[in-house]
Coordinates of C-alpha atoms in Angstrom, one line a residue:
M18 CA -4.8 35.6 8.4
L19 CA -3.1 32.2 8.6
L20 CA -6.1 30.0 9.1
G21 CA -8.5 31.4 6.6
P22 CA -11.0 30.3 4.3
I23 CA -8.6 28.1 2.2
F24 CA -7.8 26.1 5.3
R25 CA -11.5 25.6 6.4
A26 CA -12.1 24.4 2.8
E27 CA -9.7 22.0 2.4
M28 CA -10.4 20.8 6.0
V29 CA -14.2 20.1 5.0
T30 CA -13.3 18.6 1.7
S31 CA -10.7 16.2 3.0
A32 CA -12.9 15.0 5.6
R33 CA -15.4 14.0 3.0
R34 CA -12.8 11.9 1.3
R35 CA -13.0 8.0 1.8
R36 CA -9.7 7.3 0.5
Y37 CA -8.1 9.0 3.5
F38 CA -10.4 6.8 5.8
V39 CA -9.1 3.7 4.0
L40 CA -5.4 4.6 4.4
R41 CA -5.7 5.4 8.0
V42 CA -7.3 1.9 8.4
V43 CA -4.9 0.2 6.7
Y44 CA -2.2 1.7 8.5
A45 CA -3.4 0.9 11.8
I46 CA -3.8 -2.8 10.6
L47 CA -0.2 -3.0 9.6
I48 CA 0.9 -1.9 13.1
L49 CA -1.3 -4.3 14.6
F50 CA -0.1 -7.1 12.4
L51 CA 3.3 -6.1 13.5
L52 CA 2.5 -5.8 17.1
W53 CA 1.1 -9.4 16.8
G54 CA 4.1 -10.6 14.8
S55 CA 6.4 -9.5 17.8
Y56 CA 4.1 -11.3 19.9
A57 CA 4.3 -14.2 17.9
Q58 CA 8.0 -14.2 17.8
L59 CA 8.1 -14.1 21.8
T60 CA 5.8 -17.1 22.4
Y61 CA 6.9 -19.2 19.7
Y62 CA 9.3 -21.1 21.5
G63 CA 7.2 -22.1 24.4
R64 CA 9.7 -21.4 27.2
Q65 CA 8.8 -19.2 30.3
I66 CA 9.0 -15.6 29.2
S67 CA 11.1 -13.3 31.6
I68 CA 10.6 -9.5 32.1
Q69 CA 13.8 -9.0 29.8
D70 CA 12.5 -10.9 27.1
V71 CA 9.2 -8.7 27.3
A72 CA 11.3 -5.3 26.9
S73 CA 13.6 -6.6 24.2
V74 CA 10.4 -7.3 22.1
T75 CA 8.9 -4.1 23.1
A76 CA 12.0 -2.3 22.0
S77 CA 12.3 -4.2 18.9
F78 CA 8.5 -3.5 17.9
F79 CA 9.2 0.3 18.9
Y80 CA 11.8 0.6 16.3
S81 CA 10.0 -1.3 13.7
Y82 CA 6.8 1.0 14.4
A83 CA 9.2 3.8 14.1
W84 CA 10.3 2.8 10.7
L85 CA 7.0 2.2 9.6
Q86 CA 5.8 5.5 10.7
L87 CA 8.6 7.3 8.7
L88 CA 8.1 5.5 5.7
G89 CA 4.6 6.2 5.9
V90 CA 5.2 9.6 5.9
L91 CA 7.7 9.4 3.1
A92 CA 5.3 7.5 0.9
V93 CA 2.2 9.4 1.5
G94 CA 3.6 13.0 2.1
P95 CA 4.1 13.9 -1.5
A96 CA 0.7 12.3 -2.9
M97 CA -1.0 14.3 -0.6
V98 CA 0.5 17.5 -0.6
A99 CA 2.0 17.8 -4.4
G100 CA -1.3 17.9 -6.0
T101 CA -2.7 21.0 -4.0
I102 CA -1.9 23.9 -6.4
A103 CA -1.2 22.0 -9.5
T104 CA -4.9 20.8 -9.3
E105 CA -6.2 24.3 -9.0
R106 CA -3.9 25.5 -12.2
S107 CA -5.0 22.3 -14.3
R108 CA -8.7 22.9 -13.4
R109 CA -8.1 27.0 -14.0
T110 CA -9.7 27.5 -10.8
I111 CA -6.7 29.0 -9.3
E112 CA -7.6 32.1 -11.1
Y113 CA -10.7 32.2 -8.9
L114 CA -8.5 32.7 -5.8
F115 CA -6.5 35.2 -7.2
A116 CA -9.5 37.3 -8.2
T117 CA -10.5 37.2 -4.4
Q118 CA -9.0 39.4 -1.7
L119 CA -6.7 36.2 -0.5
S120 CA -2.9 36.8 -0.3
N121 CA -0.2 34.5 -1.6
S122 CA 0.3 33.3 1.9
E123 CA -3.0 32.7 2.9
I124 CA -3.4 30.4 -0.5
V125 CA -0.2 28.6 0.1
L126 CA -0.2 28.4 4.0
G127 CA -4.0 27.4 3.9
K128 CA -3.6 24.7 1.9
L129 CA -0.4 23.3 3.4
T130 CA -1.6 23.3 7.0
A131 CA -4.8 21.5 6.0
R132 CA -2.7 18.7 3.8
L133 CA -0.2 18.7 7.1
L134 CA -3.0 18.1 9.4
S135 CA -4.0 15.2 7.3
V136 CA -0.6 13.5 7.2
A137 CA -0.6 14.2 11.1
Y138 CA -3.9 12.3 11.3
L139 CA -2.2 9.3 9.6
V140 CA 0.6 9.3 12.3
A141 CA -1.5 9.8 15.3
V142 CA -3.5 6.6 14.3
G143 CA -0.7 4.6 15.8
L144 CA -0.3 6.4 19.0
P145 CA -2.9 4.5 21.1
I146 CA -1.5 1.2 20.2
L147 CA 2.3 2.5 20.9
A148 CA 0.9 3.9 24.2
I149 CA -0.5 0.5 25.3
F150 CA 2.5 -1.4 24.2
R151 CA 4.8 1.1 25.8
L152 CA 3.3 -0.3 29.2
L153 CA 5.4 -3.3 28.9
G154 CA 8.8 -1.3 29.2
G155 CA 11.8 -1.2 26.9
I156 CA 11.1 2.0 25.2
P157 CA 13.3 5.0 26.7
A158 CA 11.5 8.4 26.7
E159 CA 14.5 10.0 25.0
Q160 CA 14.1 7.6 22.2
L161 CA 10.3 8.1 21.9
L162 CA 10.9 11.6 21.7
L163 CA 13.8 11.7 19.1
V164 CA 11.7 9.4 16.9
F165 CA 8.6 11.6 16.9
A166 CA 10.8 14.4 16.3
V167 CA 12.5 13.0 13.7
T168 CA 9.1 12.2 11.9
G169 CA 7.3 15.5 12.6
S170 CA 10.1 17.3 11.3
T171 CA 10.4 15.3 8.0
M172 CA 6.7 15.8 7.7
V173 CA 7.1 19.1 7.4
L174 CA 10.1 19.3 5.1
V175 CA 8.3 16.5 2.6
A176 CA 5.1 18.8 2.8
S177 CA 7.1 22.4 2.1
V178 CA 8.8 20.4 -0.6
S179 CA 6.1 19.2 -2.5
I180 CA 3.9 22.3 -2.4
C181 CA 7.0 24.1 -3.7
I182 CA 7.0 21.9 -6.4
S183 CA 3.0 21.8 -7.0
V184 CA 3.6 25.8 -7.8
W185 CA 6.0 25.2 -10.7
S186 CA 3.8 22.1 -12.1
Q187 CA 0.8 22.7 -14.4
R188 CA -0.4 19.0 -13.8
P189 CA -0.9 17.1 -10.5
R190 CA 0.6 14.0 -12.0
D191 CA 3.6 15.8 -13.1
A192 CA 3.9 17.7 -9.4
V193 CA 3.7 14.1 -7.8
M194 CA 6.4 12.4 -10.0
R195 CA 8.7 15.5 -9.5
S196 CA 8.3 15.2 -5.6
Y197 CA 8.9 11.7 -5.6
L198 CA 12.1 12.0 -7.8
F199 CA 13.1 15.0 -5.4
L200 CA 12.6 12.6 -2.6
I201 CA 14.6 9.5 -4.1
A202 CA 17.3 11.8 -5.0
F203 CA 17.3 13.6 -1.5
L204 CA 17.2 10.2 0.7
F205 CA 19.6 8.2 -1.6
V206 CA 22.1 10.3 -3.4
P207 CA 23.9 11.4 -0.2
L208 CA 23.8 7.6 1.0
M209 CA 25.6 6.4 -2.3
L210 CA 28.2 9.0 -2.3
T211 CA 29.3 9.1 1.2
P212 CA 33.1 8.9 1.4
G213 CA 34.7 5.6 2.1
P214 CA 37.5 3.3 0.7
L215 CA 35.7 2.5 -2.5
L216 CA 35.1 6.3 -3.2
S217 CA 37.0 9.6 -2.8
L218 CA 35.4 13.1 -3.4
P219 CA 36.9 16.5 -3.4
Q220 CA 36.5 18.5 -0.1
W221 CA 33.9 21.1 -1.0
L222 CA 31.7 17.9 -2.2
Q223 CA 32.4 15.9 0.8
D224 CA 31.5 19.1 3.0
A225 CA 27.9 19.2 0.8
N226 CA 27.3 15.8 1.0
G227 CA 28.1 15.8 4.8
Y228 CA 25.5 18.3 5.4
L229 CA 22.7 16.4 3.2
L230 CA 23.6 13.5 5.3
S231 CA 23.0 15.5 8.6
V232 CA 19.2 16.2 7.4
N233 CA 18.6 12.9 5.8
P234 CA 15.6 11.1 7.9
V235 CA 16.9 7.6 6.6
W236 CA 20.3 8.3 8.1
M237 CA 19.1 9.7 11.5
M238 CA 16.6 7.1 11.8
A239 CA 19.2 4.7 11.4
S240 CA 21.5 6.4 13.8
I241 CA 18.5 6.4 16.8
S242 CA 18.0 2.6 16.0
M243 CA 21.6 2.0 16.2
G244 CA 22.1 4.1 19.2
F245 CA 24.3 6.6 17.4
S246 CA 27.0 3.9 16.8
F247 CA 28.1 5.4 13.8
P248 CA 29.3 8.8 13.3
V249 CA 26.9 11.7 12.1
A250 CA 27.8 15.0 10.6
G251 CA 28.1 17.6 13.2
T252 CA 28.8 17.5 17.1
H253 CA 25.0 17.4 18.0
P254 CA 23.3 15.3 15.2
I255 CA 19.5 16.1 16.4
R256 CA 20.0 19.8 16.4
D257 CA 21.7 19.8 13.3
F258 CA 19.2 17.8 11.6
L259 CA 15.9 19.8 13.0
L260 CA 17.6 22.9 12.3
G261 CA 18.4 22.0 8.7
Q262 CA 15.1 20.6 8.2
T263 CA 13.8 23.7 9.2
G264 CA 15.9 25.9 7.2
I265 CA 14.9 23.7 4.0
S266 CA 11.3 24.1 5.0
L267 CA 11.2 27.7 5.1
V268 CA 13.2 28.4 2.1
C269 CA 10.6 26.4 0.1
I270 CA 7.6 27.8 1.6
G271 CA 9.0 31.1 1.0
L272 CA 9.4 30.3 -2.7
A273 CA 6.2 29.0 -2.8
T274 CA 4.5 32.0 -1.2
M275 CA 6.4 34.5 -3.3
A276 CA 6.0 32.7 -6.7
V277 CA 2.4 31.1 -6.6
R278 CA 0.9 34.0 -8.2
Q279 CA 3.5 35.4 -11.1
V280 CA 4.4 31.6 -12.2
H281 CA 0.9 30.8 -13.1
L282 CA 0.2 34.3 -14.6
R283 CA 3.4 34.1 -16.6
A284 CA 2.4 30.8 -17.9
S285 CA -0.9 31.4 -18.8
G286 CA -0.4 34.9 -20.5
A287 CA 2.9 33.8 -22.2
P288 CA 2.6 32.4 -25.9
A289 CA 3.5 28.7 -26.5
K290 CA 7.3 28.5 -27.3
R291 CA 9.1 25.8 -29.1
R292 CA 11.8 23.7 -27.3
R293 CA 15.2 24.4 -28.7
W294 CA 15.6 20.5 -28.6
E295 CA 12.6 20.1 -30.6
S296 CA 14.3 21.4 -33.6
F297 CA 17.0 18.5 -33.5
S298 CA 14.7 15.7 -33.2
L299 CA 15.1 12.9 -35.5
P300 CA 11.9 12.4 -37.9
R301 CA 13.0 8.9 -38.6
L302 CA 12.4 7.8 -34.9
R303 CA 8.7 8.8 -35.2
L304 CA 6.7 6.2 -37.4
P305 CA 3.7 7.3 -39.8
L306 CA 0.4 7.4 -38.0
G307 CA -0.7 4.2 -40.0
A308 CA -3.9 2.5 -38.8
E309 CA -3.3 2.6 -35.3
P310 CA -3.8 6.3 -34.1
M311 CA -4.0 5.7 -30.4
L312 CA -0.9 3.6 -30.4
W313 CA 0.8 6.8 -32.4
K314 CA -0.4 9.0 -29.9
E315 CA 0.9 7.2 -26.8
L316 CA 4.3 6.6 -28.4
F317 CA 5.0 9.6 -30.0
A318 CA 2.9 12.8 -28.7
R319 CA 4.3 15.1 -26.5
H320 CA 1.0 15.4 -24.8
S321 CA 1.1 11.8 -23.3
I322 CA 4.8 12.2 -21.8
T323 CA 4.9 13.0 -18.3
R324 CA 6.7 16.6 -17.9
L325 CA 9.5 16.4 -15.5
G326 CA 10.7 20.0 -16.1
V327 CA 14.2 21.5 -16.1
A328 CA 14.6 20.6 -12.2
G329 CA 12.9 17.0 -12.6
R330 CA 15.8 16.5 -15.6
I331 CA 18.4 17.7 -13.4
V332 CA 17.3 15.1 -10.5
V333 CA 17.3 12.4 -13.1
L334 CA 20.8 13.1 -14.1
L335 CA 22.0 13.4 -10.5
L336 CA 20.5 10.1 -9.7
V337 CA 21.9 8.4 -13.0
G338 CA 25.3 10.0 -12.1
A339 CA 25.3 9.1 -8.7
V340 CA 24.5 5.3 -9.5
T341 CA 27.1 5.5 -12.3
T342 CA 30.1 7.0 -10.1
L343 CA 29.5 4.4 -7.8
N344 CA 29.5 1.5 -10.0
V345 CA 32.7 3.1 -11.6
A346 CA 34.2 3.2 -8.0
T347 CA 33.3 -0.1 -7.0
Y348 CA 34.3 -1.9 -10.4
T349 CA 37.7 -0.2 -10.3
A350 CA 38.3 -1.1 -6.6
S351 CA 40.8 -3.6 -5.9
S352 CA 38.5 -5.2 -3.5
Y353 CA 36.0 -5.8 -5.7
A354 CA 38.2 -7.5 -8.5
S355 CA 36.9 -10.8 -8.0
V356 CA 34.2 -12.0 -10.0
G357 CA 31.8 -12.8 -6.9
A358 CA 32.2 -9.5 -5.7
R359 CA 31.3 -7.7 -8.9
Q360 CA 28.4 -10.3 -9.4
Y361 CA 26.6 -9.4 -5.7
F362 CA 27.0 -6.0 -6.0
A363 CA 25.6 -5.9 -9.7
A364 CA 22.6 -7.9 -8.4
S365 CA 22.0 -5.7 -5.2
M366 CA 22.4 -2.1 -7.3
G367 CA 20.3 -3.6 -10.3
A368 CA 17.6 -4.5 -8.0
A369 CA 17.5 -1.2 -6.4
V370 CA 17.2 0.8 -9.6
G371 CA 14.8 -1.7 -10.8
C372 CA 12.9 -1.3 -7.9
V373 CA 12.7 2.6 -8.2
G374 CA 11.9 2.5 -11.8
L375 CA 9.4 0.2 -11.7
L376 CA 7.6 2.6 -8.9
L377 CA 7.6 5.4 -11.1
I378 CA 6.6 3.6 -14.2
A379 CA 3.5 2.6 -12.2
A380 CA 3.1 5.9 -11.1
R381 CA 3.2 7.2 -14.9
A382 CA 0.8 4.7 -15.7
A383 CA -1.6 5.8 -12.9
G384 CA -2.2 9.2 -15.0
A385 CA -2.7 7.3 -18.4
V386 CA -6.4 7.5 -18.4
A387 CA -7.4 10.0 -15.6
G388 CA -4.9 12.3 -16.9
E389 CA -7.1 12.6 -20.0
K390 CA -10.2 12.8 -18.0
E391 CA -8.9 15.8 -16.1
E392 CA -8.0 17.4 -19.4
E393 CA -11.4 16.5 -21.0
T394 CA -9.9 14.7 -23.7
W395 CA -11.3 11.1 -22.6
D396 CA -14.7 11.7 -24.2
A397 CA -13.3 12.9 -27.5
V398 CA -11.0 9.3 -27.4
L399 CA -14.4 7.4 -26.3
S400 CA -16.6 9.0 -29.1
T401 CA -14.1 7.4 -31.7
P402 CA -14.7 4.2 -33.5
L403 CA -11.5 2.9 -31.9
S404 CA -12.2 -0.6 -30.4
A405 CA -11.4 -1.4 -26.7
R406 CA -8.4 -3.3 -27.7
Q407 CA -6.9 -0.7 -29.6
I408 CA -7.1 1.9 -26.8
V409 CA -6.0 -0.6 -23.8
L410 CA -3.1 -2.1 -25.8
A411 CA -1.8 1.7 -26.8
K412 CA -2.2 2.4 -23.3
F413 CA -0.2 -0.2 -22.2
A414 CA 2.4 0.2 -25.0
G415 CA 3.1 3.9 -24.3
N416 CA 4.1 3.1 -20.7
L417 CA 6.0 0.0 -22.0
Y418 CA 7.8 2.2 -24.5
A419 CA 8.3 4.9 -22.0
A420 CA 10.6 2.4 -19.6
R421 CA 13.4 1.9 -22.6
W422 CA 16.1 4.2 -21.1
L423 CA 15.5 2.4 -17.7
V424 CA 16.1 -0.6 -19.5
V425 CA 19.6 0.7 -21.2
F426 CA 20.6 2.1 -17.8
L427 CA 20.1 -1.1 -16.0
L428 CA 22.0 -2.7 -18.9
T429 CA 25.0 -0.7 -17.8
I430 CA 24.8 -2.0 -14.3
W431 CA 24.0 -5.9 -15.0
V432 CA 26.4 -6.1 -18.1
P433 CA 29.7 -4.8 -16.2
G434 CA 29.3 -7.0 -13.1
L435 CA 28.0 -10.1 -14.9
H436 CA 30.0 -10.4 -18.0
Q437 CA 32.6 -12.9 -16.6
M438 CA 30.4 -15.0 -14.8
S439 CA 29.5 -18.4 -16.4
G440 CA 26.3 -18.5 -18.3
F441 CA 26.5 -14.7 -18.8
L442 CA 24.1 -14.6 -21.8
F443 CA 21.5 -16.9 -20.0
R444 CA 21.7 -14.7 -16.6
L445 CA 21.2 -11.6 -18.5
A446 CA 18.3 -13.1 -20.9
L447 CA 16.6 -14.0 -17.7
L448 CA 17.3 -10.9 -15.7
L449 CA 15.5 -9.0 -18.9
A450 CA 12.7 -11.6 -18.9
T451 CA 12.0 -11.1 -15.1
F452 CA 12.2 -7.2 -15.8
G453 CA 9.7 -7.5 -18.4
V454 CA 7.3 -9.1 -16.5
L455 CA 7.3 -7.2 -13.4
L456 CA 7.3 -4.1 -15.9
L457 CA 3.8 -5.4 -17.4
F458 CA 2.6 -5.8 -13.9
A459 CA 3.3 -2.5 -12.9
V460 CA 1.9 -0.9 -16.1
G461 CA -1.3 -2.8 -15.6
L462 CA -1.6 -1.9 -12.0
G463 CA -1.5 1.7 -12.7
T464 CA -3.8 1.4 -16.0
W465 CA -6.3 -0.7 -14.1
S466 CA -6.5 2.1 -11.3
S467 CA -6.4 5.0 -13.9
M468 CA -9.6 3.2 -15.7
I469 CA -11.5 3.4 -12.7
S470 CA -10.5 6.6 -11.1
K471 CA -11.7 10.2 -11.9
T472 CA -8.3 11.8 -11.3
S473 CA -4.8 10.9 -11.5
L474 CA -4.3 11.6 -7.7
R475 CA -7.0 9.3 -6.9
A476 CA -5.5 6.6 -9.0
L477 CA -2.0 7.3 -8.0
G478 CA -2.7 6.4 -4.3
P479 CA -3.8 3.0 -4.4
T480 CA -1.4 2.4 -7.4
L481 CA 1.8 3.1 -5.2
V482 CA 0.3 1.7 -2.3
I483 CA -0.5 -1.6 -3.7
A484 CA 2.9 -1.5 -5.8
F485 CA 4.7 -1.0 -2.8
F486 CA 3.1 -3.7 -0.2
V487 CA 2.6 -6.4 -2.8
G488 CA 5.9 -5.7 -4.2
G489 CA 7.9 -6.4 -1.0
G490 CA 6.7 -3.8 1.5
Y491 CA 4.6 -6.7 3.2
F492 CA 8.1 -8.1 4.1
F493 CA 8.8 -5.1 6.3
C494 CA 6.1 -5.8 8.7
C495 CA 5.8 -9.8 8.4
I496 CA 9.3 -10.5 8.9
P497 CA 8.8 -11.6 12.7
V498 CA 5.9 -14.0 11.2
F499 CA 7.6 -15.4 8.0
F500 CA 10.8 -16.5 10.1
V501 CA 9.0 -17.8 13.0
G502 CA 8.8 -21.5 12.3
T503 CA 10.2 -23.6 9.5
S504 CA 12.5 -22.1 6.9
P505 CA 11.2 -23.0 3.9
L506 CA 7.9 -21.3 4.5
G507 CA 10.0 -17.9 5.2
E508 CA 11.7 -18.5 1.8
I509 CA 8.8 -19.2 -0.2
M510 CA 7.0 -16.1 1.2
L511 CA 9.7 -14.2 -0.7
A512 CA 7.9 -15.3 -4.1
P513 CA 5.8 -11.7 -4.3
C514 CA 9.0 -9.8 -3.4
I515 CA 10.2 -7.8 -6.3
P516 CA 13.7 -7.1 -5.1
F517 CA 14.1 -10.5 -4.6
L518 CA 13.0 -11.5 -8.1
L519 CA 15.3 -8.9 -9.7
Y520 CA 18.3 -10.1 -7.4
A521 CA 17.9 -14.0 -8.1
P522 CA 18.6 -14.4 -11.7
A523 CA 22.1 -13.1 -10.8
V524 CA 23.0 -14.8 -7.6
V525 CA 20.5 -17.5 -6.6
L526 CA 20.6 -19.5 -9.6
D527 CA 24.3 -20.5 -9.0
T528 CA 24.8 -24.3 -8.4
D529 CA 26.3 -23.6 -5.2
V530 CA 23.2 -21.5 -3.9
I531 CA 21.0 -24.0 -5.5
S532 CA 22.9 -26.8 -3.2
I533 CA 22.1 -24.9 0.0
E534 CA 18.8 -23.1 -0.3
P535 CA 16.8 -25.0 -3.1
N536 CA 13.7 -23.3 -1.5
L537 CA 14.8 -19.9 -2.9
V538 CA 14.6 -21.6 -6.7
D539 CA 11.3 -22.6 -5.8
A540 CA 10.4 -19.3 -4.5
Y541 CA 11.7 -17.5 -7.9
I542 CA 9.9 -19.7 -10.0
V543 CA 6.5 -19.2 -8.0
G544 CA 6.8 -15.8 -8.3
M545 CA 7.4 -15.6 -11.7
I546 CA 4.5 -17.6 -12.8
G547 CA 2.5 -15.5 -10.4
Y548 CA 3.4 -12.2 -11.7
T549 CA 3.2 -13.5 -15.1
C550 CA -0.5 -15.0 -14.7
V551 CA -1.6 -11.5 -12.8
S552 CA -0.3 -9.5 -15.6
L553 CA -1.8 -11.4 -18.3
L554 CA -5.3 -11.5 -16.6
M555 CA -5.1 -7.6 -16.2
V556 CA -4.7 -7.0 -19.7
F557 CA -7.0 -9.3 -20.8
T558 CA -9.6 -8.0 -18.3
A559 CA -8.8 -4.7 -19.0
I560 CA -9.7 -5.1 -22.5
A561 CA -12.7 -7.2 -22.1
S562 CA -14.2 -4.6 -19.3
F563 CA -13.2 -1.6 -20.7
D564 CA -16.5 -0.6 -22.6
T565 CA -18.2 -1.3 -19.1
V566 CA -16.1 0.3 -17.0
Q567 CA -15.9 3.5 -19.2
G568 CA -19.8 3.4 -19.7
R569 CA -19.6 3.0 -23.6
L570 CA -21.4 -0.1 -23.9
D571 CA -24.4 1.1 -22.8
A572 CA -24.4 4.1 -24.9
I573 CA -23.8 1.8 -28.0
T574 CA -26.3 -0.8 -27.1
S575 CA -29.1 1.7 -26.7
E576 CA -28.0 3.6 -29.9
M577 CA -28.3 0.2 -31.9
A578 CA -31.5 -0.5 -30.1
A579 CA -32.7 3.0 -31.2
R580 CA -31.8 2.4 -34.6
R581 CA -33.8 -0.8 -35.1
A582 CA -37.1 0.3 -33.6
G583 CA -36.9 3.8 -34.8
P584 CA -39.7 4.3 -37.1
K585 CA -42.2 2.0 -34.6
A586 CA -40.8 3.9 -31.9
M587 CA -41.6 7.1 -33.5
R588 CA -45.1 5.9 -34.5
R589 CA -46.0 4.7 -31.3
T590 CA -44.5 7.6 -29.2
P591 CA -45.6 11.0 -30.4
P592 CA -43.3 14.0 -29.8
A593 CA -43.8 15.9 -26.8
T594 CA -45.0 18.6 -28.5
L595 CA -48.0 17.2 -30.1
Q596 CA -48.8 15.4 -26.6
E597 CA -49.0 18.9 -25.1

């Protein structure tokens, strides 16, 4: 049956997890803050408020609420669902499920339905607030139904794709990383490859891209917000959207149901095979072990590398190919022949790629320590004579080293667009320095969450939420507040925004921009100083508190005390056998 023992067990265990309650409270606070910002924007100017003003602000709040709800589903859905099957496989408890009379459909659909309800609870938190605010008018019933239809269908699609990826993943952090990579490619590749004056594609590729646009939730939500003012693939966009996403969801659920047992049994029973590309590895790239074994392990050991799999590598190549195609088409277009146009494009594209890369690196760092706890190798690390400085710096260095290809990719975006600018080397050095500081912050945030969490999924949740909110997500719900009042306040509040910091060295530091908006330069300087101080503070604090957080200080202290008072303690306290 569908709602069997797996569903009941998942619902009971998820109801006891405090992080889900915390997530709902934070989501409700964001909606209330968005509501307060809309009200502050309405009452700031001190004039008499008309009914039309109230309806306009209500409509503005509704569309902001719709975007926040959709982004919440896209951000939280993979983290909640992708680890279901992968966690069972990593703990080797899925074999107990296979030994029961449960069928594949009961296992997959039970876990999927339970996690879908957990995501639905998050969406339902904002319904009372929206119901109260809708009494003011300005929210058409049709728009309300369309928004919730898009959100619900997207929620089912994200959950279905995530659980399908989880079936083919052996570790939960790998499943979550693959799910987010697929989601990023699904959302942004069709948008980047949209045919236009800058880009012309073959007809078959245009048809495929048009279908992907028709099921893209970001494209559809933008269409609803703008009243379908720009063309959407198909004559009935909502119908095509719902049918397309339903078809993809059913395919993913069917694949997961058919393969959940075969994939695990084949992987656990097959002997370890040497990958073909390992025979072509260059031994010169691997330094000798030396006096830092932990550092060597994090840099070169394959066990520490996130396993994307064949599908994950294809998604990465697809993302890189889409960005490269758009860059080539833009730089070769006549409309972008001017230096200024290339400058703004390189700054915007570099900021977008840098933000996505930082989120992925932060997610990777979230499994640095928690992943070893799950695989029961962390106790062996703590039992070695390695100091806290060696372990922590090795974890930081391993995640920083993993971002080397991201830096190379960013250079391919920045160099062609900025090489004709005055002070090119200075701008490039400033961009690299900015990205380095933000990269250290992302690694520190993920490592800290990993140190204090028992599993990689527990570490991944707060890491992504904090990185997204502090790095610029706060601006989405705080725009009405920041731009009510004086302009310098709104500009200074840009300081923590990571997209702005990655964009500023290429554009904001021009002489013309400085003369017009000097506060933007102040915001950049304040942001860089703040992130530098916070990043260094996380590094030094992680080293200083490592033994205490991991419980190693008490063991070392008690062992040293026992050695000092060993003979006396033995004479004063007879053995238990003698006391008896």
